[in-house]
Short mmCIF file of C-alpha atoms in Angstrom, two decimals:
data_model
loop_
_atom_site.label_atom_id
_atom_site.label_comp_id
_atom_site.label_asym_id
_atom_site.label_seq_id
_atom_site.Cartn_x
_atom_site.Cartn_y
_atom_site.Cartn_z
CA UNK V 1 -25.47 43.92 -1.59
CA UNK V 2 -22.05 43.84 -3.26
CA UNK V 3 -20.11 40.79 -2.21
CA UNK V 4 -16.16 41.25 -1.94
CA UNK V 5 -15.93 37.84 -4.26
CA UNK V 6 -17.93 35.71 -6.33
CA UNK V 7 -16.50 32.43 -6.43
CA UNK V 8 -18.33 30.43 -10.16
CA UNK V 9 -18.40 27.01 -9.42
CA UNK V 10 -18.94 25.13 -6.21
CA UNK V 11 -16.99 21.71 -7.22
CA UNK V 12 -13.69 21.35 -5.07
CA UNK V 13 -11.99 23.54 -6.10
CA UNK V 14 -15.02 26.51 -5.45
CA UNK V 15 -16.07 25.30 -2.27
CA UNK V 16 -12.44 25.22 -0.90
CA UNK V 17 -11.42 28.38 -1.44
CA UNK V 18 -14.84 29.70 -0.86
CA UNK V 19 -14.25 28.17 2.54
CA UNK V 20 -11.00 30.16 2.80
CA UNK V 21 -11.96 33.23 2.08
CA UNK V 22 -15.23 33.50 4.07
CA UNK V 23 -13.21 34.52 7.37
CA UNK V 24 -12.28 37.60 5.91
CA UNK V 25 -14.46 38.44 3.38
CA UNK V 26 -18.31 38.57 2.06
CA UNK V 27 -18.48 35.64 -0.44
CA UNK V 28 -20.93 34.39 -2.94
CA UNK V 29 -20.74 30.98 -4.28
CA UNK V 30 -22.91 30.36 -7.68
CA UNK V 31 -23.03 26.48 -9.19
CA UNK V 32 -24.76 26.28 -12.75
CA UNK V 33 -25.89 22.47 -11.66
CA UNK V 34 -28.95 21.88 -9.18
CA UNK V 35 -25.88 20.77 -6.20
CA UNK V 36 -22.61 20.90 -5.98
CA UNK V 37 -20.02 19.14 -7.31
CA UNK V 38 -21.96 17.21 -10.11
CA UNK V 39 -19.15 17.18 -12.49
CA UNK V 40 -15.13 16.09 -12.05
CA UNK V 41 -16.04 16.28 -7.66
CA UNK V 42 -18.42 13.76 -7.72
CA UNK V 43 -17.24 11.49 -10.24
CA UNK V 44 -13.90 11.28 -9.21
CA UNK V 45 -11.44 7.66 -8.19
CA UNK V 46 -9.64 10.35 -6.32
CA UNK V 47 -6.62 9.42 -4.32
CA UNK V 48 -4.12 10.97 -2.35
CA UNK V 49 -0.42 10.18 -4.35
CA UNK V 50 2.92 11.90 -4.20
CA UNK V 51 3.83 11.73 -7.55
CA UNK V 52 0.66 12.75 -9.29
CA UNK V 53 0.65 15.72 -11.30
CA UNK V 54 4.76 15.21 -11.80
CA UNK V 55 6.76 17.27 -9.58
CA UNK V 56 5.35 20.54 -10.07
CA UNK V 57 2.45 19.79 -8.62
CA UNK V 58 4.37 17.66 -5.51
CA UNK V 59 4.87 20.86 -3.29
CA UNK V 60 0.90 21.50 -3.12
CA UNK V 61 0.35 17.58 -2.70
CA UNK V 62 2.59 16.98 0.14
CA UNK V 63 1.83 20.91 1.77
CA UNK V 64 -1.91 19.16 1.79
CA UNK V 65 -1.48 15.52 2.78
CA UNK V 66 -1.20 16.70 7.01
CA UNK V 67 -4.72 18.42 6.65
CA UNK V 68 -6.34 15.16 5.09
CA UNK V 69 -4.77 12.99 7.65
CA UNK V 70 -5.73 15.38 10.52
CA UNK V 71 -9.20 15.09 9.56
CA UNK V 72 -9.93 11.41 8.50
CA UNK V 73 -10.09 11.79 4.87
CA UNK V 74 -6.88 9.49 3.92
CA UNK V 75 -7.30 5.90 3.95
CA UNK V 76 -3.77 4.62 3.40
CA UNK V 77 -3.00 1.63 0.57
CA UNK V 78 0.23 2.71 -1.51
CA UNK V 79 0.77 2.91 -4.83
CA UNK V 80 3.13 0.78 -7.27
CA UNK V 81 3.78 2.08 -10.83
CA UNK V 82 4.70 -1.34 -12.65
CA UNK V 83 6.69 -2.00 -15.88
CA UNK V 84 8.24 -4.58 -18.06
CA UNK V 85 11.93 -4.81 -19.42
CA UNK V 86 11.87 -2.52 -21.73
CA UNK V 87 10.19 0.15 -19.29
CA UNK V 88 13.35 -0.10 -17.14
CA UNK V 89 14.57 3.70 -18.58
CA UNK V 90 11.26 5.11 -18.08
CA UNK V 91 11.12 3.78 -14.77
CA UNK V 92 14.84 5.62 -14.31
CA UNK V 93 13.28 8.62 -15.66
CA UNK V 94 10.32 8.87 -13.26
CA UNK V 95 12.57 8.01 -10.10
CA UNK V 96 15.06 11.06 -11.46
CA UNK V 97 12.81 13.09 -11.75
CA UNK V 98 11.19 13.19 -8.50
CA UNK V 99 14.92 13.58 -6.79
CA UNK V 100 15.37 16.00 -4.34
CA UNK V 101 11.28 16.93 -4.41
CA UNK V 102 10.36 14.99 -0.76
CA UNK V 103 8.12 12.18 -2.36
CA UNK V 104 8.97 8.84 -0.82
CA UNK V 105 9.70 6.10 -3.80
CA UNK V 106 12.05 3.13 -3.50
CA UNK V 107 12.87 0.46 -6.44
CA UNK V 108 11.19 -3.21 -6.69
CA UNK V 109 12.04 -6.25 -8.65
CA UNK V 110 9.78 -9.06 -9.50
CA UNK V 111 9.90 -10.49 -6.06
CA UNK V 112 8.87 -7.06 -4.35
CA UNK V 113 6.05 -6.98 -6.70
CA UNK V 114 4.92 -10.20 -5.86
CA UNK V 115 4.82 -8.86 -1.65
CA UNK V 116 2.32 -6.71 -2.61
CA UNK V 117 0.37 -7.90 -5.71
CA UNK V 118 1.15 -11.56 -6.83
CA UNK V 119 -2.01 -11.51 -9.79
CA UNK V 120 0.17 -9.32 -12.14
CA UNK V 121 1.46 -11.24 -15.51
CA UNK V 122 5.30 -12.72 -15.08
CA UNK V 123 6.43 -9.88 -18.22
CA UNK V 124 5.59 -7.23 -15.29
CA UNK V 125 9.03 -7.83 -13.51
CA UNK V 126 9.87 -3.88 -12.49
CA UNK V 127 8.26 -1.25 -10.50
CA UNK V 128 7.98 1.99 -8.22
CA UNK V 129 6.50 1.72 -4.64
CA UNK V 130 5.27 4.85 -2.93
CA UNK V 131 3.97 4.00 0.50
CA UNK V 132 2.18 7.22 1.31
CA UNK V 133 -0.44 6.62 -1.06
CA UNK V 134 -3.91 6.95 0.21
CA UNK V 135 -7.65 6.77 -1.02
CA UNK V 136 -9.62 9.94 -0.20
CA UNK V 137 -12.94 10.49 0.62
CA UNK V 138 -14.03 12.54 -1.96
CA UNK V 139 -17.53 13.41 -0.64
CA UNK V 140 -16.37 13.50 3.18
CA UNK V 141 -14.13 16.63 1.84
CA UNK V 142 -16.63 18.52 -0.66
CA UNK V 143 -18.73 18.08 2.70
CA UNK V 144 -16.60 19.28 5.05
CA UNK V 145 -15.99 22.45 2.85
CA UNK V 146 -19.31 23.16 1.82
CA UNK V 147 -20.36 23.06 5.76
CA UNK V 148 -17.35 25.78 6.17
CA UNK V 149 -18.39 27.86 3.65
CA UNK V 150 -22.29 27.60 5.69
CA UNK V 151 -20.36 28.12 8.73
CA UNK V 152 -18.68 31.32 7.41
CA UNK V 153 -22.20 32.78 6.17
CA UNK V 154 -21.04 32.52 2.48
CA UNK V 155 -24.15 33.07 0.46
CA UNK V 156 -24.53 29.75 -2.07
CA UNK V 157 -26.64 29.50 -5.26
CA UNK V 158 -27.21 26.68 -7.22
CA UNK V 159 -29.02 27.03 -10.70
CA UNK V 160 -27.17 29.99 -11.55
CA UNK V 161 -25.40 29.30 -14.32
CA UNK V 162 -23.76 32.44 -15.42
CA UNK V 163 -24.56 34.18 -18.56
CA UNK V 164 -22.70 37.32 -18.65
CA UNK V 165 -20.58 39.16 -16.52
CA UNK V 166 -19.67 43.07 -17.23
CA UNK V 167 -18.27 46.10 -15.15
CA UNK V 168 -20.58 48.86 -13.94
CA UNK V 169 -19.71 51.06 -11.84
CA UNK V 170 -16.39 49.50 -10.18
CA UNK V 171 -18.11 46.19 -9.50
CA UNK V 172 -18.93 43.77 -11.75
CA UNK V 173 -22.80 42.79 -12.79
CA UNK V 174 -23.30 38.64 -12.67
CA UNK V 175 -25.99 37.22 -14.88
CA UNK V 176 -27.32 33.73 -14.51
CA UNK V 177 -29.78 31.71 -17.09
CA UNK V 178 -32.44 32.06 -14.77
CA UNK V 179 -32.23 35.56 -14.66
CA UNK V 180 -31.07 36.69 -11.16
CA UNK V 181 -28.35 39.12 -10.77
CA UNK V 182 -25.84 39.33 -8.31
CA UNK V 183 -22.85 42.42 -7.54
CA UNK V 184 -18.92 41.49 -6.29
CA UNK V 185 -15.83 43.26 -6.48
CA UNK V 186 -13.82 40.38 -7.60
CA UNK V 187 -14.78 37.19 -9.27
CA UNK V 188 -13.19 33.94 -8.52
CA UNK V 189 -13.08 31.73 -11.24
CA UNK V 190 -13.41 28.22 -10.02
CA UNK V 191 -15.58 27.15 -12.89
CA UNK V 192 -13.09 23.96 -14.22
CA UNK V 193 -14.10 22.49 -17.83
CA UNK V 194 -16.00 26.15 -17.78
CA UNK V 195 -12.71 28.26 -16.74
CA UNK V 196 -12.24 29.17 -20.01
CA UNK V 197 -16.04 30.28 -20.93
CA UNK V 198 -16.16 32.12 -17.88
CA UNK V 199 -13.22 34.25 -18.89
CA UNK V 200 -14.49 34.83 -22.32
CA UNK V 201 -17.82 36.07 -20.86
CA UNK V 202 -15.19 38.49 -18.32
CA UNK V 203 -13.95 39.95 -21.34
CA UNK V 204 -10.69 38.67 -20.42
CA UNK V 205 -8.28 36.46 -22.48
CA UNK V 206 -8.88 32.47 -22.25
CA UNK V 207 -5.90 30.69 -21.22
CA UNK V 208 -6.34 27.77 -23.30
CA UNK V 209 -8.07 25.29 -20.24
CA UNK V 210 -8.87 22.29 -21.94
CA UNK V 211 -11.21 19.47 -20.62
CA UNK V 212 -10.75 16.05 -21.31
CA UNK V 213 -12.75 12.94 -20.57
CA UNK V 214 -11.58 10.01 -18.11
CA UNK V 215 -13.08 6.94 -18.45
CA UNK V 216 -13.38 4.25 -15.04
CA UNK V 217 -15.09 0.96 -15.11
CA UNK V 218 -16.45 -1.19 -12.12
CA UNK V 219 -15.51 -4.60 -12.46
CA UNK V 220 -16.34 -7.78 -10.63
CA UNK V 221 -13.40 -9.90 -10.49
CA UNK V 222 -12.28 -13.46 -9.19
CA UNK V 223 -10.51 -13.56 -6.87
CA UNK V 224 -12.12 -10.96 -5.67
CA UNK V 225 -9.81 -7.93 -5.05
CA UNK V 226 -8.35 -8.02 -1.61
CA UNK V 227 -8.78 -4.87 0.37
CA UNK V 228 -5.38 -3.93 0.79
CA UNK V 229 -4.66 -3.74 -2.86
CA UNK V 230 -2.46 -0.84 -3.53
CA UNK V 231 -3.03 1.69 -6.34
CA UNK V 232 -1.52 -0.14 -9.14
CA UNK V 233 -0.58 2.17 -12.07
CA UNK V 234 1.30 1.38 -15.82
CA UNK V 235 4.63 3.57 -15.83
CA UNK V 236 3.96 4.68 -19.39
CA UNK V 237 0.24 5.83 -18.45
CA UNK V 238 -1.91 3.13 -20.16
CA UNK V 239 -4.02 2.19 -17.07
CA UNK V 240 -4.48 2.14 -13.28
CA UNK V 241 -6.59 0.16 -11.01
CA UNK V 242 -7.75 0.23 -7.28
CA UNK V 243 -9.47 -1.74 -4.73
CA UNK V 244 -12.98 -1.26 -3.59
CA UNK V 245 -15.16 -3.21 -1.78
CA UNK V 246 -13.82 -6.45 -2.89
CA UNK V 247 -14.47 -4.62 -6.74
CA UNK V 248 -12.06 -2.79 -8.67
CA UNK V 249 -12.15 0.37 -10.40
CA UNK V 250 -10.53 0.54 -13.57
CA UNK V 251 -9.14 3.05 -16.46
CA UNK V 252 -7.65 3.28 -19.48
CA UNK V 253 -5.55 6.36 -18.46
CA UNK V 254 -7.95 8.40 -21.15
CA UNK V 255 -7.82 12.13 -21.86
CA UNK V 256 -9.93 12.74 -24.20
CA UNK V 257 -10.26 16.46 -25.74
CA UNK V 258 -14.47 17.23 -25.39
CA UNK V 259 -16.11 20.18 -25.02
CA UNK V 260 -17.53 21.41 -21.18
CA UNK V 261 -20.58 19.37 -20.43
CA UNK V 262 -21.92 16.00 -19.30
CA UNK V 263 -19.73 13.86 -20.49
CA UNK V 264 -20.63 9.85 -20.61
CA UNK V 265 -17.88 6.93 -21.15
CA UNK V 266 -17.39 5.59 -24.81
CA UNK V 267 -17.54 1.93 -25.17
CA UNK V 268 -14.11 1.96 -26.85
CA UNK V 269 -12.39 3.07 -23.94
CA UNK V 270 -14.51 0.74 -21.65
CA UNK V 271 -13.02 -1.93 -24.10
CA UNK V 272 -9.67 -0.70 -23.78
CA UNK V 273 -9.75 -0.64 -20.15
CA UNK V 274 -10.48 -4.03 -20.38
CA UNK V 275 -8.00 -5.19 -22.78
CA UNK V 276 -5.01 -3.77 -21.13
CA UNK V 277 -6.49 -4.97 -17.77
CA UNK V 278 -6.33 -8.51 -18.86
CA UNK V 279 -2.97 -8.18 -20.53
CA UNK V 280 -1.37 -7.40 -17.46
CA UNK V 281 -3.26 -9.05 -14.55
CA UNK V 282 -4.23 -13.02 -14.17
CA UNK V 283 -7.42 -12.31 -12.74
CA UNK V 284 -10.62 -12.85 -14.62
CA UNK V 285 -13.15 -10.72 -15.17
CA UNK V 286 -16.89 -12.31 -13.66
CA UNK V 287 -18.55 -8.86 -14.80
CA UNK V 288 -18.89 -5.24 -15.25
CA UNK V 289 -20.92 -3.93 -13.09
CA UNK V 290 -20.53 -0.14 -13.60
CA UNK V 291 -18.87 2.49 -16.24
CA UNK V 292 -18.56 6.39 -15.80
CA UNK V 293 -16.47 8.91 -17.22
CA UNK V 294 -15.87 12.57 -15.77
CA UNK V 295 -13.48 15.68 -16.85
CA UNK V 296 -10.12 16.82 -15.75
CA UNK V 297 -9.12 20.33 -16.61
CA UNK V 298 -5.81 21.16 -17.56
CA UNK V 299 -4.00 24.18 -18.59
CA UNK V 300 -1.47 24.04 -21.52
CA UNK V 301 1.78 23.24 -19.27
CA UNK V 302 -0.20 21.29 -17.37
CA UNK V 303 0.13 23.28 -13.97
CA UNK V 304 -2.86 24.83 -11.81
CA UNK V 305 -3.54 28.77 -12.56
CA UNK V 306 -4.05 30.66 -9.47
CA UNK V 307 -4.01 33.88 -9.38
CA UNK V 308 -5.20 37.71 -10.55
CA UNK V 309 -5.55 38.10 -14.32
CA UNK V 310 -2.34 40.10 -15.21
CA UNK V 311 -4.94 42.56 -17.30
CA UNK V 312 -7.46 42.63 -14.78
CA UNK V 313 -6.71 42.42 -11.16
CA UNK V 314 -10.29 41.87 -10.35
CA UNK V 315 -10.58 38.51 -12.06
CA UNK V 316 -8.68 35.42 -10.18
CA UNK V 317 -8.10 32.25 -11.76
CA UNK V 318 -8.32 29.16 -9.40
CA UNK V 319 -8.55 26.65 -12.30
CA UNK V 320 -6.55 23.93 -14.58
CA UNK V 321 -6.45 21.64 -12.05
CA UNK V 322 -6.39 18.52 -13.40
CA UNK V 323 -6.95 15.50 -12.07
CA UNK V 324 -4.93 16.36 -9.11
CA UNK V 325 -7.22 19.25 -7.82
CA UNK V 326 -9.29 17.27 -4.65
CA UNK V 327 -5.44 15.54 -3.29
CA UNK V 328 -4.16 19.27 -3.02
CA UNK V 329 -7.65 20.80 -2.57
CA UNK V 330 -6.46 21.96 0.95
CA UNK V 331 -2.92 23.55 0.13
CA UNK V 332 -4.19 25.02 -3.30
CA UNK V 333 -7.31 26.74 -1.38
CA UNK V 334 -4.82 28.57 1.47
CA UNK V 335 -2.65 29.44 -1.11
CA UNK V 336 -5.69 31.08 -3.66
CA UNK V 337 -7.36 32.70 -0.86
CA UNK V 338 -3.70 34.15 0.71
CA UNK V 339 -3.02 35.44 -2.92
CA UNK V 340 -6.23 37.44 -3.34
CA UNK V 341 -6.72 38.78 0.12
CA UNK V 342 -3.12 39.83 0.36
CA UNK V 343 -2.29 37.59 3.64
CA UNK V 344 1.21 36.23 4.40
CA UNK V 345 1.92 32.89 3.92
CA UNK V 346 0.73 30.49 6.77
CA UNK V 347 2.75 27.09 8.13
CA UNK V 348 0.83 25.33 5.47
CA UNK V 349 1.29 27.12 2.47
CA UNK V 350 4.68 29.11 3.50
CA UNK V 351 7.10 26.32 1.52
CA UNK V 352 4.96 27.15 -1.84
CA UNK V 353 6.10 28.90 -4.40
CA UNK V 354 2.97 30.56 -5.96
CA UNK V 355 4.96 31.78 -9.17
CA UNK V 356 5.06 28.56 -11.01
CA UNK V 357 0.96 28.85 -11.08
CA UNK V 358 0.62 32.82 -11.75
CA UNK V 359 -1.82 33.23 -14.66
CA UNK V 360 1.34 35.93 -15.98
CA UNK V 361 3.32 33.12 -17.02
CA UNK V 362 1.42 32.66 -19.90
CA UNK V 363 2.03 35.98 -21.09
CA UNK V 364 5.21 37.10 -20.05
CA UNK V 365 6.21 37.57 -23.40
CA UNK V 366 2.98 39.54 -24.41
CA UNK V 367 3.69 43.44 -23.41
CA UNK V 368 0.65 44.42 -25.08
CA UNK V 369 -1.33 42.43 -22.52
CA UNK V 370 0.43 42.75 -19.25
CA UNK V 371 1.61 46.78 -19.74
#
C-alpha cells in the first residue's frame, strides 16, 4: 500500500500532526526508538508560558493554550523572570518586546517578589510576572495524541529507524535498519535532533537544525518547595526552577551543541545548576536526588520550520522546534496538517501567520534552489 504521508518520528511533534492528518488522509507513523517519544517528549520540564520562544513563537503558544485547558493538560502556577539592579534594562527590553503580542506581563519590585517567592537572595529586587503560566502534562498529551492517531487507523512502527529514502516511480521508497520497506507520497519530517539527517537521506538540502543538550537536576530542598511555587526563571537565561512534589527541578539554562543521539547530563552543568541555584535562593540543598539531560532542536533563527521543501513539494518540514514544541504542540499540528492537505484555516489556527515558519525563508535569496 502507498500511504498519502509518512510522518518520521513519533515524539510530539510526529504524533500531533500525525493525529491531524489521519481524518483526511492514509498515514504512516515510523519511530527509530522501541516507543515513542524516548527523546526531547519524554524528558521534558515542559510548561505552558507566554513568553517562551520570544514573540515569534507567542502566536502558536497562545492559538494552543484553549486546547490544553479544554482538555486538562494545564496545571496553572505562573511564572516570574527575576533580576537584580543592573538587569533593570534587560528587564525593559523583554517587557518591550512582548508589546502589542497578547502575552499578559506586569512589573514587580522587591515586595511583589516577596508575595510570591520570599526564599530568593535580597540582590534579586526586580522582576516579570506572567500569570498564565502553567505546568503541562507532558505524557497525558503524547497520550492523548498517540490514541488519536490509533483512533484515525494511522499505521505506527516503532524500530524503524530510517535508512534511506529515494523516489521511484512518483512515490518515494522508505528504508528502515531493520530492513522493512514502506511506500508514501509525501514524507513528513518530524524527526527533531534527526530533521536534518532525514533531509540529507531525502536528497534535499539540510537547513542547518541543530540539537543541543539541556541539562535538569532533581533536588531535595529545605524548606521543602511549596506547591504553589511559580516557574521562577533568571532574565538573562542562566537558570530556571519549578516546583514538584515538594522537590524542585532545576537547570542551568544549557544549550549545548551535540550531535543527534542519547544524550546524558555532564557533571559540570549539574554543578552549575547548583551554583547559580544557591547564589540566588536561601534555601539549602538536603540532596540531589535525580539528573537528566534531553535535546531541543532549533533552526538557525530560532523559529519552527513547517512546511513543503521549496525544491521538493513532496517533502514537509515539521521540525526546529525547540524547546517550545509540546506548549504549542496543538496550534503547530493544525497549522502543519492545514498546510500540507491544502485546508483553510480553522478558528484555531486562522490568526497564524504560517510565513514566518515556511522552510523558503531560508532560501529566498537562493534562485538556483527555489526556480
Amino acid at each position: 500500500m502507498i500511504h498519502d504521508f509518512a510522518v518520521i518520528g513519533a515524539g510530539m511533534a510526529g504524533a500531533s500532526i500525525a493525529a491531524e492528518l489521519a481524518p483526511h488522509a492514509r498515514v504512516l507513523l515510523l519511530e527509530a526508538e522501541d516507543a515513542p517519544g524516548y527523546h526531547s517528549t519524554g524528558r521534558s520540564a515542559a510548561f505552558w508560558e507566554e513568553c517562551y520562544g520570544g514573540p515569534g513563537v507567542v502566536p502558536l503558544t497562545l492559538a494552543s493554550g484553549p486546547y490544553l485547558r479544554e482538555h486538562g493538560f494545564l496545571t496553572t502556577c505562573g511564572a516570574l523572570y527575576v533580576g537584580r539592579a543592573d538587569d533593570r534594562a534587560a528587564m525593559d527590553r523583554f517587557l518591550a518586546s512582548f508589546t502589542g503580542t497578547g502575552v499578559t506581563i506586569k512589573r514587580l519590585d522587591r515586595a511583589g517578589i516577596d508575595r510570591h517567592i520570599s526564599i530568593m537572595r535580597e540582590a534579586w529586587c526586580d522582576a516579570i510576572h506572567e500569570p498564565a503560566c502553567a505546568d503541562i502534562d507532558v505524557a497525558g498529551l503524547h497520550q492523548h495524541y498517540l490514541a488519536a492517531t490509533r483512533r484515525g487507523g494511522v499505521e505506527t512502527v516503532c524500530r524503524a529507524r530510517v535508512t534511506r529514502l529515494t523516489r521511484e516511480s512518483g512515490s518515494w521508497r522508505i528504508v528502515t535498519g531493520a530492513g522493512t520497506e514502506f511506500r508514501a507520497a509525501r514524507i513528513v519530517n518530524a524527526a527533531g535532533a534527526w530533521a536534518d539527517t532525514i533531509a540529507a537521506l531525502a536528497g534535499v538540502a539540510p537547513l542547518g537544525i541543530q540539537p543541543l543538550r539541556r541539562t535538569v537536576v532533581q533536588l531535595r530542598v529545605d524548606p521543602p518547595a511549596p506547591a504553589d511555587l511559580p516557574l521562577v526563571l533568571d532574565i538573562n537565561g542562566n537558570f530556571y526552577f519549578k516546583s514538584d512534589a515538594g522537590r524542585l527541578w532545576l537547570s542551568p539554562h544549557d544549550e549545548t551543541a551535540v550531535e543527534p543521539g542519547d544524550v546524558a547530563p555532564e557533571e559540570m552543568d549539574v554543578a552549575i545548576a547548583i551554583d547559580r541555584f544557591e547564589q540566588a535562593t536561601a534555601w539549602r540543598i538536603a540532596g540531589v536526588e535525580r539528573r537528566w539531560a534531553g535535546l531541543r532542536s532549533f533552526a538557525p533563527d530560532r523559529l519552527p520550520v513547517y512546511g513543503p521543501d521549496p525544491a521538493d513539494s513532496g517533502f514537509f518540514w515539521f521540525a526546529g522546534q525547540g524547546g517550545f514544541g509540546i506548549q504549542t504542540a496543538p496550534a503547530a499540528a493544525r497549522l502543519g496538517a492545514g498546510l500540507a492537505l491544502g485546508l483553510e484555516p480553522d478558528a484555531m489556527t486562522r490568526g497564524i501567520d504560517p510565513e514566518p515558519y515556511s522552510p523558503a525563508r531560508f532560501f529566498a535569496h537562493d534562485t538556483a534552489r527555489t526556480a
